[in-house]
Amino acid sequence: MTKSVAPALLITALCLSAAEAGAGGQGSYVPCDNGLRCVMAPCPSNSALDLASGKIIKGVSIDIGGLPQQDKALDLQDKLYAGKVVVAGTIENRPHTFNGKQYS
């Protein structure tokens, strides 16, 4: 299942390693790469730490499409990969199609 975090605010932070998690709502999250590598999509290679609950939500991807251009720094993807930013927003399920098969 692929989830997206809609970011609104960026702040420096640290990321923790992946662990069990539940569903998230509005709040602040620290997304990071969890080290998982896949042969086929969808690949849940990112996780997000929910700062309110301390839980890790597995299989998220960050949607930075809504950010203003000045917030899309050249190193933003590197910081997201390393868990060095906090994003404020919601986690929601979005269906995706890979090789003609729909995943939600």
mmCIF file with all atom_site columns, N, CA and C in Angstrom, residues 5-9 62-72:
data_model
loop_
_atom_site.group_PDB
_atom_site.id
_atom_site.type_symbol
_atom_site.label_atom_id
_atom_site.label_alt_id
_atom_site.label_comp_id
_atom_site.label_asym_id
_atom_site.label_entity_id
_atom_site.label_seq_id
_atom_site.pdbx_PDB_ins_code
_atom_site.Cartn_x
_atom_site.Cartn_y
_atom_site.Cartn_z
_atom_site.occupancy
_atom_site.B_iso_or_equiv
_atom_site.pdbx_formal_charge
_atom_site.auth_seq_id
_atom_site.auth_comp_id
_atom_site.auth_asym_id
_atom_site.auth_atom_id
_atom_site.pdbx_PDB_model_num
ATOM 1  N N  . VAL A 1 5  ? 2.606  11.778 2.043  1.00 0.00 ? 5  VAL A N  1
ATOM 2  C CA . VAL A 1 5  ? 2.588  12.814 3.054  1.00 0.00 ? 5  VAL A CA 1
ATOM 3  C C  . VAL A 1 5  ? 2.602  14.143 2.323  1.00 0.00 ? 5  VAL A C  1
ATOM 4  N N  . ALA A 1 6  ? 1.618  14.982 2.567  1.00 0.00 ? 6  ALA A N  1
ATOM 5  C CA . ALA A 1 6  ? 1.552  16.299 1.935  1.00 0.00 ? 6  ALA A CA 1
ATOM 6  C C  . ALA A 1 6  ? 2.266  17.299 2.833  1.00 0.00 ? 6  ALA A C  1
ATOM 7  N N  . PRO A 1 7  ? 3.472  17.747 2.471  1.00 0.00 ? 7  PRO A N  1
ATOM 8  C CA . PRO A 1 7  ? 4.258  18.603 3.349  1.00 0.00 ? 7  PRO A CA 1
ATOM 9  C C  . PRO A 1 7  ? 3.841  20.063 3.300  1.00 0.00 ? 7  PRO A C  1
ATOM 10 N N  . ALA A 1 8  ? 4.021  20.766 4.406  1.00 0.00 ? 8  ALA A N  1
ATOM 11 C CA . ALA A 1 8  ? 3.740  22.188 4.464  1.00 0.00 ? 8  ALA A CA 1
ATOM 12 C C  . ALA A 1 8  ? 4.855  22.940 5.175  1.00 0.00 ? 8  ALA A C  1
ATOM 13 N N  . LEU A 1 9  ? 5.559  22.299 6.091  1.00 0.00 ? 9  LEU A N  1
ATOM 14 C CA . LEU A 1 9  ? 6.557  22.974 6.899  1.00 0.00 ? 9  LEU A CA 1
ATOM 15 C C  . LEU A 1 9  ? 7.800  22.108 6.982  1.00 0.00 ? 9  LEU A C  1
ATOM 16 N N  . ILE A 1 62 ? 6.613  11.050 -0.324 1.00 0.00 ? 62 ILE A N  1
ATOM 17 C CA . ILE A 1 62 ? 6.368  12.465 -0.077 1.00 0.00 ? 62 ILE A CA 1
ATOM 18 C C  . ILE A 1 62 ? 5.906  13.128 -1.364 1.00 0.00 ? 62 ILE A C  1
ATOM 19 N N  . ASP A 1 63 ? 4.789  13.838 -1.288 1.00 0.00 ? 63 ASP A N  1
ATOM 20 C CA . ASP A 1 63 ? 4.279  14.603 -2.424 1.00 0.00 ? 63 ASP A CA 1
ATOM 21 C C  . ASP A 1 63 ? 4.690  16.055 -2.216 1.00 0.00 ? 63 ASP A C  1
ATOM 22 N N  . ILE A 1 64 ? 5.748  16.484 -2.902 1.00 0.00 ? 64 ILE A N  1
ATOM 23 C CA . ILE A 1 64 ? 6.224  17.858 -2.751 1.00 0.00 ? 64 ILE A CA 1
ATOM 24 C C  . ILE A 1 64 ? 5.652  18.770 -3.825 1.00 0.00 ? 64 ILE A C  1
ATOM 25 N N  . GLY A 1 65 ? 4.705  18.272 -4.603 1.00 0.00 ? 65 GLY A N  1
ATOM 26 C CA . GLY A 1 65 ? 4.105  19.049 -5.683 1.00 0.00 ? 65 GLY A CA 1
ATOM 27 C C  . GLY A 1 65 ? 3.418  20.320 -5.223 1.00 0.00 ? 65 GLY A C  1
ATOM 28 N N  . GLY A 1 66 ? 2.905  20.352 -4.002 1.00 0.00 ? 66 GLY A N  1
ATOM 29 C CA . GLY A 1 66 ? 2.203  21.522 -3.506 1.00 0.00 ? 66 GLY A CA 1
ATOM 30 C C  . GLY A 1 66 ? 3.096  22.572 -2.877 1.00 0.00 ? 66 GLY A C  1
ATOM 31 N N  . LEU A 1 67 ? 4.388  22.286 -2.774 1.00 0.00 ? 67 LEU A N  1
ATOM 32 C CA . LEU A 1 67 ? 5.300  23.258 -2.179 1.00 0.00 ? 67 LEU A CA 1
ATOM 33 C C  . LEU A 1 67 ? 5.601  24.400 -3.132 1.00 0.00 ? 67 LEU A C  1
ATOM 34 N N  . PRO A 1 68 ? 5.779  25.620 -2.606 1.00 0.00 ? 68 PRO A N  1
ATOM 35 C CA . PRO A 1 68 ? 6.235  26.722 -3.452 1.00 0.00 ? 68 PRO A CA 1
ATOM 36 C C  . PRO A 1 68 ? 7.646  26.429 -3.967 1.00 0.00 ? 68 PRO A C  1
ATOM 37 N N  . GLN A 1 69 ? 8.004  26.981 -5.104 1.00 0.00 ? 69 GLN A N  1
ATOM 38 C CA . GLN A 1 69 ? 9.301  26.702 -5.724 1.00 0.00 ? 69 GLN A CA 1
ATOM 39 C C  . GLN A 1 69 ? 10.466 27.006 -4.777 1.00 0.00 ? 69 GLN A C  1
ATOM 40 N N  . GLN A 1 70 ? 10.374 28.071 -3.975 1.00 0.00 ? 70 GLN A N  1
ATOM 41 C CA . GLN A 1 70 ? 11.481 28.429 -3.086 1.00 0.00 ? 70 GLN A CA 1
ATOM 42 C C  . GLN A 1 70 ? 11.712 27.385 -2.001 1.00 0.00 ? 70 GLN A C  1
ATOM 43 N N  . ASP A 1 71 ? 10.715 26.555 -1.706 1.00 0.00 ? 71 ASP A N  1
ATOM 44 C CA . ASP A 1 71 ? 10.879 25.494 -0.713 1.00 0.00 ? 71 ASP A CA 1
ATOM 45 C C  . ASP A 1 71 ? 11.392 24.191 -1.319 1.00 0.00 ? 71 ASP A C  1
ATOM 46 N N  . LYS A 1 72 ? 11.487 24.134 -2.631 1.00 0.00 ? 72 LYS A N  1
ATOM 47 C CA . LYS A 1 72 ? 11.987 22.936 -3.307 1.00 0.00 ? 72 LYS A CA 1
ATOM 48 C C  . LYS A 1 72 ? 13.491 23.076 -3.530 1.00 0.00 ? 72 LYS A C  1
#
